[in-house]
Short mmCIF file of C-alpha atoms in Angstrom, two decimals:
data_model
loop_
_atom_site.label_atom_id
_atom_site.label_comp_id
_atom_site.label_asym_id
_atom_site.label_seq_id
_atom_site.Cartn_x
_atom_site.Cartn_y
_atom_site.Cartn_z
CA MET A 404 0.13 -0.03 -0.01
CA GLU A 405 0.98 3.31 -1.08
CA THR A 406 1.40 5.93 2.41
CA ALA A 407 3.48 8.54 1.32
CA TRP A 408 2.22 12.22 0.25
CA GLY A 409 1.78 11.79 -3.36
CA CYS A 410 2.06 14.37 -5.89
CA GLY A 411 1.90 13.65 -9.45
CA CYS A 412 1.73 10.70 -11.70
CA ALA A 413 2.41 9.46 -15.26
CA VAL A 414 1.27 6.12 -17.02
CA ALA A 415 2.90 4.00 -19.70
CA ASP A 416 3.96 0.43 -20.53
CA LEU A 417 7.35 0.73 -19.24
CA ASP A 418 8.26 -3.02 -19.57
CA ASN A 419 6.75 -3.44 -22.99
CA ASP A 420 4.52 -6.36 -21.59
CA GLY A 421 1.43 -5.37 -23.28
CA ASP A 422 0.11 -3.57 -20.11
CA GLU A 423 0.18 -0.07 -18.68
CA ASP A 424 2.41 0.60 -15.17
CA LEU A 425 1.94 3.71 -13.35
CA TYR A 426 4.78 5.76 -11.87
CA VAL A 427 3.85 8.34 -9.22
CA THR A 428 5.95 11.29 -7.68
CA ASN A 429 5.90 11.98 -3.78
CA PHE A 430 7.41 13.95 -1.30
CA GLY A 431 9.73 11.26 -0.38
CA PRO A 432 10.66 8.37 -2.25
CA ASN A 433 8.77 8.20 -5.75
CA GLU A 434 7.21 4.97 -6.47
CA LEU A 435 7.01 2.80 -9.60
CA TRP A 436 3.96 0.28 -9.63
CA LEU A 437 4.44 -2.60 -12.22
CA ASN A 438 1.43 -3.70 -13.56
CA ARG A 439 1.07 -7.97 -13.28
CA GLY A 440 -1.51 -7.82 -15.54
CA ASP A 441 -4.09 -9.69 -13.38
CA GLY A 442 -5.75 -6.33 -11.83
CA THR A 443 -2.58 -5.84 -9.48
CA PHE A 444 0.27 -4.15 -9.30
CA ALA A 445 3.90 -4.71 -7.98
CA ALA A 446 5.82 -1.86 -6.14
CA ALA A 447 9.40 -1.46 -7.69
CA GLY A 448 10.84 1.92 -7.54
CA GLU A 449 13.79 0.75 -5.00
CA GLU A 450 14.45 -2.02 -7.17
CA ALA A 451 14.44 -0.14 -10.73
CA GLY A 452 16.52 2.53 -9.57
CA VAL A 453 14.09 5.26 -9.47
CA ALA A 454 12.54 6.07 -5.90
CA GLY A 455 14.91 9.24 -6.05
CA ALA A 456 14.71 10.95 -2.68
CA GLY A 457 13.46 14.40 -3.14
CA TRP A 458 10.22 16.48 -3.37
CA GLY A 459 8.58 15.08 -6.52
CA ALA A 460 6.35 17.42 -8.24
CA SER A 461 5.41 16.41 -11.81
CA CYS A 462 6.56 13.51 -14.20
CA ALA A 463 6.29 12.54 -17.77
CA CYS A 464 7.43 9.41 -19.61
CA SER A 465 9.34 9.70 -23.01
CA ASP A 466 11.65 7.70 -25.04
CA TYR A 467 14.26 10.48 -25.20
CA ASP A 468 16.96 8.19 -27.06
CA ARG A 469 14.20 6.30 -29.22
CA ASP A 470 15.50 2.85 -28.14
CA GLY A 471 12.00 1.26 -28.12
CA LEU A 472 12.17 1.69 -24.21
CA VAL A 473 10.13 4.53 -21.86
CA ASP A 474 12.23 6.99 -20.02
CA LEU A 475 11.19 8.86 -17.18
CA PHE A 476 11.49 12.68 -16.58
CA VAL A 477 11.17 13.72 -13.10
CA VAL A 478 10.44 17.56 -11.84
CA ASP A 479 11.60 18.10 -8.22
CA TYR A 480 10.07 21.05 -6.61
CA LEU A 481 12.71 21.96 -3.77
CA HIS A 482 14.70 21.02 -0.94
CA PHE A 483 12.63 21.00 2.30
CA ASP A 484 14.15 21.69 5.51
CA ARG A 485 11.79 22.11 8.40
CA ALA A 486 14.30 23.74 10.36
CA MET A 487 14.57 26.93 7.53
CA ILE A 488 10.57 27.39 7.91
CA LYS A 489 9.93 30.39 10.02
CA PRO A 490 7.32 29.22 12.57
CA ARG A 491 3.78 30.64 11.75
CA GLY A 492 3.34 33.93 14.09
CA PRO A 493 4.25 37.28 14.43
CA ASP A 494 7.61 36.89 12.53
CA SER A 495 6.04 34.61 9.57
CA CYS A 496 5.38 35.51 6.17
CA THR A 497 2.67 37.83 4.83
CA TYR A 498 0.98 37.88 1.62
CA LYS A 499 -1.25 41.11 0.93
CA GLY A 500 -1.90 41.39 4.74
CA GLN A 501 -2.46 37.72 5.81
CA ARG A 502 -0.10 35.62 7.71
CA ILE A 503 0.58 32.24 5.67
CA LEU A 504 3.17 29.61 5.35
CA CYS A 505 6.39 30.68 4.12
CA GLY A 506 8.21 29.41 0.68
CA PRO A 507 9.41 28.49 -1.75
CA VAL A 508 11.53 31.66 -1.75
CA GLY A 509 14.52 31.20 0.73
CA LEU A 510 14.57 27.22 0.25
CA PRO A 511 16.98 25.37 -1.79
CA GLN A 512 15.95 25.03 -5.53
CA ALA A 513 15.97 21.50 -7.07
CA TYR A 514 17.17 20.03 -10.42
CA CYS A 515 15.13 17.76 -12.14
CA THR A 516 15.90 13.95 -12.96
CA LEU A 517 16.25 12.01 -16.17
CA TYR A 518 16.27 8.10 -15.48
CA ARG A 519 17.06 6.12 -18.55
CA ASN A 520 15.22 3.07 -19.26
CA GLU A 521 18.09 0.13 -19.40
CA GLY A 522 15.52 -2.66 -19.74
CA GLY A 523 14.87 -5.60 -17.54
CA GLY A 524 13.09 -3.46 -15.42
CA LYS A 525 16.14 -1.59 -14.59
CA PHE A 526 16.89 2.26 -14.82
CA ARG A 527 19.85 4.59 -14.82
CA ASP A 528 20.44 8.23 -13.29
CA VAL A 529 21.51 9.82 -16.25
CA SER A 530 20.70 13.37 -15.63
CA GLU A 531 24.50 14.77 -15.22
CA ALA A 532 25.77 13.31 -18.29
CA ALA A 533 22.71 14.40 -20.27
CA GLY A 534 23.01 17.85 -18.93
CA ILE A 535 19.70 17.82 -17.31
CA ARG A 536 21.21 19.41 -14.38
CA ALA A 537 22.76 22.34 -16.25
CA LYS A 538 20.05 24.23 -14.43
CA LYS A 539 17.54 24.13 -11.50
CA GLY A 540 14.60 25.95 -10.34
CA TYR A 541 11.12 25.47 -8.29
CA GLY A 542 9.91 23.43 -10.93
CA LEU A 543 6.41 22.10 -10.74
CA GLY A 544 5.18 20.87 -14.14
CA VAL A 545 6.82 19.15 -17.15
CA ALA A 546 5.53 18.97 -21.01
CA THR A 547 7.10 16.76 -23.49
CA GLY A 548 6.88 17.60 -27.14
CA ASP A 549 9.45 18.16 -30.36
CA TYR A 550 9.46 21.97 -30.54
CA ASP A 551 11.99 22.06 -33.41
CA ARG A 552 10.34 18.79 -35.18
CA ASP A 553 13.78 17.07 -35.37
CA GLY A 554 12.64 13.66 -34.39
CA TRP A 555 13.84 14.00 -30.97
CA PRO A 556 11.77 14.48 -27.76
CA ASP A 557 12.43 17.72 -25.89
CA PHE A 558 11.65 18.62 -22.16
CA TYR A 559 9.82 21.82 -20.78
CA VAL A 560 9.50 22.63 -17.11
CA ALA A 561 7.01 25.35 -15.72
CA ALA A 562 8.97 26.81 -12.49
CA ASP A 563 7.46 28.77 -9.71
CA THR A 564 9.47 32.29 -9.41
CA THR A 565 12.44 31.02 -11.02
CA GLU A 566 13.09 31.06 -15.16
CA ASN A 567 11.05 28.22 -16.80
CA MET A 568 13.45 25.90 -18.52
CA LEU A 569 13.66 24.06 -22.24
CA PHE A 570 15.49 21.26 -22.49
CA HIS A 571 16.68 20.78 -26.27
CA ASN A 572 17.23 17.17 -27.01
CA LEU A 573 20.59 17.12 -29.34
CA GLY A 574 20.03 13.56 -30.63
CA ASN A 575 23.38 12.18 -29.05
CA GLY A 576 21.83 11.58 -25.51
CA THR A 577 22.28 14.77 -24.15
CA PHE A 578 20.36 18.18 -23.83
CA GLU A 579 21.13 21.85 -23.62
CA GLU A 580 18.78 24.43 -21.72
CA VAL A 581 17.96 26.79 -24.12
CA GLY A 582 14.55 28.48 -22.43
CA LEU A 583 15.99 32.27 -22.69
CA PRO A 584 17.12 31.93 -25.99
CA ALA A 585 14.01 30.20 -27.35
CA GLY A 586 11.96 32.86 -25.43
CA VAL A 587 10.12 30.62 -23.25
CA ALA A 588 11.97 31.19 -20.00
CA ARG A 589 10.20 34.49 -19.09
CA ASN A 590 7.30 36.37 -20.27
CA ASP A 591 7.39 39.28 -22.48
CA ASN A 592 7.90 41.45 -19.88
CA ALA A 593 10.98 39.74 -18.65
CA VAL A 594 9.79 38.68 -15.84
CA ALA A 595 10.04 35.08 -14.41
CA GLN A 596 6.60 33.87 -13.51
CA ALA A 597 5.35 31.47 -10.85
CA GLY A 598 4.34 28.46 -13.46
CA MET A 599 2.25 25.27 -12.59
CA GLY A 600 0.75 23.29 -15.20
CA VAL A 601 2.24 23.34 -18.92
CA GLN A 602 1.75 21.64 -22.39
CA PHE A 603 2.95 21.58 -25.77
CA ALA A 604 0.19 21.53 -28.16
CA PHE A 605 -0.32 21.73 -32.02
CA VAL A 606 -2.78 24.45 -31.75
CA SER A 607 -2.20 26.77 -34.38
CA ASN A 608 -0.20 24.79 -36.78
CA PRO A 609 -0.09 21.04 -37.32
CA GLU A 610 3.75 21.41 -38.12
CA ARG A 611 4.35 23.09 -35.02
CA GLU A 612 3.88 22.74 -31.11
CA ASP A 613 2.99 25.88 -29.37
CA LEU A 614 3.31 26.14 -25.68
CA PHE A 615 0.98 27.07 -22.97
CA VAL A 616 2.14 27.92 -19.03
CA VAL A 617 -0.68 28.80 -16.21
CA ASN A 618 0.76 31.11 -13.53
CA TYR A 619 0.05 32.51 -10.09
CA GLU A 620 -2.82 34.93 -9.47
CA ASP A 621 -2.36 38.64 -10.36
CA ASP A 622 -0.53 37.65 -13.57
CA ASN A 623 -1.15 36.36 -16.95
CA ASN A 624 -1.09 32.85 -18.12
CA THR A 625 1.27 32.52 -20.94
CA TYR A 626 0.89 31.35 -24.51
CA TYR A 627 4.00 30.86 -26.51
CA LEU A 628 3.66 30.68 -30.06
CA ASN A 629 5.96 28.54 -32.07
CA LYS A 630 7.59 30.86 -34.83
CA GLY A 631 9.78 27.85 -36.37
CA GLY A 632 13.67 28.17 -36.13
CA GLY A 633 13.63 27.21 -32.45
CA PHE A 634 12.07 30.40 -31.21
CA PHE A 635 8.68 31.41 -29.77
CA ASP A 636 6.31 34.82 -29.13
CA GLU A 637 4.11 35.34 -26.53
CA GLU A 638 0.56 35.54 -27.78
CA THR A 639 -1.37 35.57 -24.44
CA GLN A 640 -3.37 38.46 -24.64
CA SER A 641 -4.21 38.49 -28.41
CA ARG A 642 -5.69 34.87 -27.83
CA GLY A 643 -8.18 35.82 -25.35
CA LEU A 644 -6.22 34.31 -22.37
CA GLY A 645 -5.01 37.28 -20.34
CA ALA A 646 -7.67 39.19 -18.65
CA PRO A 647 -9.81 36.20 -18.01
CA CYS A 648 -7.23 34.46 -15.73
CA PHE A 649 -5.46 37.54 -14.24
CA LYS A 650 -6.86 37.11 -10.59
CA HIS A 651 -7.04 33.64 -10.93
CA LEU A 652 -4.46 31.09 -9.83
CA GLY A 653 -3.99 28.15 -12.61
CA TRP A 654 -2.77 24.42 -12.05
CA GLY A 655 -3.64 21.11 -14.43
CA CYS A 656 -4.30 22.24 -17.88
CA PHE A 657 -4.73 20.85 -21.36
CA PHE A 658 -6.08 21.49 -25.01
CA GLN A 659 -8.61 19.22 -26.11
CA ASP A 660 -11.76 19.49 -28.67
CA PHE A 661 -14.35 19.48 -26.51
CA ASP A 662 -16.86 20.33 -28.81
CA PHE A 663 -15.63 18.48 -31.82
CA ASP A 664 -15.73 21.27 -34.04
CA ALA A 665 -12.27 20.60 -35.60
CA ASP A 666 -9.82 23.07 -33.14
CA LEU A 667 -8.29 22.75 -29.76
CA ASP A 668 -10.21 24.23 -26.63
CA LEU A 669 -8.52 24.72 -23.42
CA PHE A 670 -9.26 23.58 -19.92
CA ILE A 671 -7.55 25.13 -16.76
CA ALA A 672 -8.07 23.93 -13.22
CA GLN A 673 -7.76 26.63 -10.63
CA GLY A 674 -7.41 27.33 -6.87
CA HIS A 675 -5.24 29.19 -4.40
CA VAL A 676 -2.70 27.75 -2.47
CA VAL A 677 -3.52 29.31 1.01
CA PRO A 678 -6.73 29.47 2.52
CA GLN A 679 -6.40 32.79 3.98
CA ALA A 680 -6.81 34.09 0.32
CA SER A 681 -10.59 33.88 1.25
CA ALA A 682 -9.98 36.83 3.37
CA ILE A 683 -8.46 38.90 0.61
CA SER A 684 -10.68 41.36 -1.10
CA SER A 685 -8.59 41.56 -4.45
CA SER A 686 -8.63 37.50 -4.51
CA PRO A 687 -11.31 35.44 -5.92
CA GLY A 688 -10.71 33.43 -2.96
CA TYR A 689 -9.18 29.95 -2.09
CA ALA A 690 -12.10 28.08 -4.00
CA GLN A 691 -12.37 28.91 -7.83
CA PRO A 692 -14.33 28.14 -10.61
CA ASN A 693 -12.35 26.38 -13.42
CA LYS A 694 -12.11 27.57 -16.75
CA LEU A 695 -13.17 26.26 -20.41
CA PHE A 696 -12.00 28.31 -23.31
CA LEU A 697 -13.46 27.17 -26.48
CA ASN A 698 -11.44 27.95 -29.66
CA ASP A 699 -13.21 30.24 -32.47
CA GLY A 700 -11.40 28.42 -35.14
CA ALA A 701 -8.81 31.46 -35.96
CA GLY A 702 -6.89 30.48 -32.49
CA ARG A 703 -8.60 33.13 -30.48
CA PHE A 704 -10.33 31.45 -27.05
CA SER A 705 -13.42 32.79 -24.98
CA ASP A 706 -14.30 31.69 -21.41
CA GLU A 707 -17.40 29.64 -21.90
CA GLY A 708 -17.19 27.45 -19.02
CA ALA A 709 -20.33 29.42 -17.24
CA ARG A 710 -22.41 28.18 -20.29
CA CYS A 711 -21.43 24.72 -20.23
CA GLY A 712 -23.28 23.36 -17.29
CA ASP A 713 -23.33 23.51 -13.59
CA GLY A 714 -20.15 21.23 -13.51
CA LEU A 715 -18.06 24.37 -14.36
CA ARG A 716 -19.70 26.48 -11.83
CA ILE A 717 -18.27 24.23 -8.94
CA GLU A 718 -15.78 26.33 -6.78
CA LYS A 719 -12.99 24.12 -5.00
CA SER A 720 -9.26 24.52 -4.76
CA SER A 721 -8.49 22.38 -7.54
CA ARG A 722 -4.88 21.23 -8.92
CA GLY A 723 -4.44 18.24 -10.82
CA ALA A 724 -6.72 17.23 -13.83
CA ALA A 725 -7.23 14.51 -16.24
CA CYS A 726 -9.34 13.96 -19.24
CA GLY A 727 -10.68 10.95 -21.38
CA ASP A 728 -13.99 9.23 -22.60
CA LEU A 729 -14.45 7.79 -19.04
CA ASP A 730 -17.90 6.04 -19.89
CA GLY A 731 -17.41 5.09 -23.73
CA ASP A 732 -19.68 7.41 -25.38
CA GLY A 733 -17.36 9.19 -27.41
CA ASP A 734 -17.19 12.62 -25.83
CA LEU A 735 -14.53 13.78 -23.11
CA ASP A 736 -15.32 13.67 -19.60
CA LEU A 737 -12.98 15.39 -16.79
CA VAL A 738 -11.53 14.36 -13.46
CA ILE A 739 -10.25 16.94 -11.11
CA ASN A 740 -8.38 16.56 -8.28
CA GLU A 741 -9.12 19.12 -5.15
CA ILE A 742 -7.59 19.96 -2.12
CA ASP A 743 -9.05 18.54 1.35
CA GLU A 744 -11.86 17.24 -0.71
CA ARG A 745 -13.03 14.46 -2.67
CA ALA A 746 -12.23 14.47 -6.30
CA THR A 747 -14.41 15.92 -9.04
CA LEU A 748 -15.96 13.94 -11.77
CA LEU A 749 -17.59 15.99 -14.86
CA GLU A 750 -19.32 13.94 -17.29
CA CYS A 751 -19.94 15.67 -20.66
CA SER A 752 -24.07 14.99 -21.21
CA GLY A 753 -24.60 17.02 -23.97
CA PRO A 754 -25.41 15.76 -27.63
CA PRO A 755 -22.39 15.84 -29.66
CA ARG A 756 -21.72 18.84 -31.78
CA GLY A 757 -19.86 17.36 -34.63
CA ARG A 758 -18.37 13.99 -35.76
CA TRP A 759 -15.14 12.58 -33.81
CA LEU A 760 -12.35 10.08 -34.37
CA ALA A 761 -10.25 8.40 -31.76
CA VAL A 762 -7.04 6.70 -32.57
CA SER A 763 -5.04 4.22 -30.37
CA LEU A 764 -1.71 3.67 -31.40
CA GLN A 765 0.54 0.28 -30.40
CA GLY A 766 4.43 0.53 -31.21
CA THR A 767 6.54 -2.74 -32.21
CA ARG A 768 9.94 -0.92 -32.89
CA SER A 769 8.80 2.00 -30.95
CA ASN A 770 7.59 1.91 -27.18
CA ARG A 771 4.46 -0.34 -26.94
CA SER A 772 2.62 2.73 -25.65
CA ALA A 773 3.92 4.58 -28.58
CA ILE A 774 4.42 7.41 -26.13
CA GLY A 775 5.64 10.48 -28.27
CA ALA A 776 4.19 9.21 -31.67
CA VAL A 777 2.40 11.97 -33.65
CA VAL A 778 -1.02 11.19 -35.46
CA VAL A 779 -1.96 13.61 -38.06
CA LEU A 780 -5.36 13.31 -39.54
CA GLN A 781 -6.17 14.97 -42.93
CA GLY A 782 -9.69 16.08 -43.32
CA ALA A 783 -11.25 17.60 -46.16
CA SER A 784 -10.57 21.14 -45.12
CA ARG A 785 -8.37 21.01 -42.59
CA THR A 786 -5.23 19.26 -41.31
CA GLN A 787 -5.00 18.20 -37.41
CA ALA A 788 -2.20 16.70 -35.49
CA ARG A 789 -1.95 15.06 -32.03
CA ARG A 790 1.02 13.88 -29.70
CA VAL A 791 0.64 10.75 -27.80
CA LEU A 792 1.50 12.00 -24.12
CA SER A 793 2.30 10.29 -20.54
CA GLY A 794 1.76 12.94 -18.23
CA VAL A 795 0.10 16.52 -18.85
CA GLY A 796 -0.79 19.59 -17.48
CA TYR A 797 0.22 19.81 -13.76
CA ALA A 798 1.21 16.29 -11.98
CA SER A 799 -1.57 14.28 -13.84
CA HIS A 800 -1.97 11.79 -16.54
CA SER A 801 -4.73 11.73 -19.34
CA GLU A 802 -5.54 9.04 -21.56
CA LEU A 803 -3.10 7.65 -24.20
CA THR A 804 -5.98 7.88 -26.92
CA VAL A 805 -5.83 10.76 -29.14
CA ARG A 806 -9.18 12.30 -30.12
CA PHE A 807 -9.95 14.50 -33.34
CA GLY A 808 -13.03 16.54 -33.62
CA LEU A 809 -14.63 17.15 -37.33
CA GLY A 810 -16.78 19.43 -37.08
CA ALA A 811 -20.44 18.43 -38.41
CA ARG A 812 -19.59 17.48 -42.03
CA GLY A 813 -15.69 16.41 -41.50
CA THR A 814 -14.69 13.59 -43.35
CA VAL A 815 -11.08 11.86 -43.01
CA LYS A 816 -9.13 10.90 -45.97
CA GLU A 817 -6.16 9.36 -43.98
CA LEU A 818 -4.05 9.14 -40.64
CA LEU A 819 -0.21 9.46 -40.87
CA VAL A 820 1.37 8.03 -37.77
CA GLU A 821 4.85 9.57 -37.13
CA TRP A 822 6.23 6.75 -34.63
CA PRO A 823 8.97 7.62 -31.97
CA SER A 824 10.99 5.23 -33.82
CA GLY A 825 11.48 7.17 -36.69
CA GLY A 826 9.30 5.75 -39.52
CA SER A 827 5.93 6.85 -40.68
CA GLU A 828 3.01 5.16 -41.89
CA LEU A 829 -0.61 5.76 -43.52
CA PHE A 830 -3.75 4.17 -42.41
CA GLU A 831 -6.98 4.07 -43.76
CA VAL A 832 -10.09 4.96 -41.76
CA ALA A 833 -13.19 3.01 -41.99
CA GLY A 834 -16.10 5.18 -40.72
CA LEU A 835 -16.21 7.93 -37.95
CA ASN A 836 -17.29 8.55 -34.45
CA ARG A 837 -15.49 5.14 -33.65
CA ILE A 838 -11.93 4.21 -32.27
CA VAL A 839 -9.23 3.67 -34.52
CA LYS A 840 -6.34 1.17 -33.66
CA CYS A 841 -2.95 1.64 -35.34
CA VAL A 842 -0.27 -1.02 -35.17
CA GLU A 843 3.13 -0.19 -35.89
CA GLY A 844 4.18 -2.07 -39.13
CA GLN A 845 0.89 -2.69 -40.52
CA GLY A 846 0.57 0.52 -42.28
CA ARG A 847 1.78 1.56 -45.67
CA PRO A 848 5.06 3.12 -45.70
CA ALA A 849 4.53 7.12 -45.86
CA PRO A 850 6.05 8.67 -49.02
#
């Protein structure tokens, strides 16, 4: 039984045996739960070499060296020393006139950790040799993607009050940290924000992944547009994502096509970190409603949560969030983790607004879960792309199946799958409003 203070998780078939395993980050040793295939799991963190000993926040699975084995990237928040914390009282920290617990400023920052999967249930810490320890901070969220489309997975870390970090994969087993020159370490005002949730996604271009980071209250969340050539521009305000979130504090986030109209929408889980926020007149309070932004098709977002049912009017202090079709009806449901409350389950119960297609992948030369694969859907009027991700948003994991909305009259010509191994294949689609399974090696080689 797990008795640690759990923080984050990610799921993948880490041993390529046909079932999904679970990795959990903790305050204290992390844990790897290997799926026995009979509905039970075996604790294997220490034996596998991935327990660590820090304060694990978020984690992600990615085959960074493309050897067919899924590796682990772990974000540690900070080095906690109780002796360094001021006791709550007249001399403790304050925020907007309220006495609160101190941190993170003043506590030692932490490095991230990269565990290479060696096979046979064993991992090796390659953080130093791979260049992941080139920079540290108060890391909270991690996103995986391939921002320069060179075929090698990259990592982005959202940090709390310190610069965000972008680890560019050089393709030789090493990384360089390029957050500042790429334009994603700070916002356009040259300020290091307090980032939590983060995701790469093909929002505005099916060939480039943009980047979105949620931040603390009295600050914008940040939308970075991928300009190509390894550079990003901030476009938060022009996308409609500035003012609606300025007073709120965001955590889990992800892009999905919730209304099936062939563009990506955005969900953000929100909630303050200190209960005293409810006594601050300028704050929305400790409990906050979550946000659902719908995309107008041209890349501008509007806050439509209030008209999307009572579930998005609930006010709690939310943290992690996950998305998937929980009831098998084709639409997307939400699970939100709450502080000091039961989790919230939001079922999408409205009638479908458009056609859809879901794609489940199985790697053979690539890792079996196909983590890192890109699915490109060629429709009659629009091309869309999705990446298979393990560990999304903030300290959370959503389903590995990728989903596309097609609009009311959308059609699909074919699917292109770019496998993590480096090969690409085309697959036929026989009908819509269904799940298509694509197995590596069973498609037609792409030209």
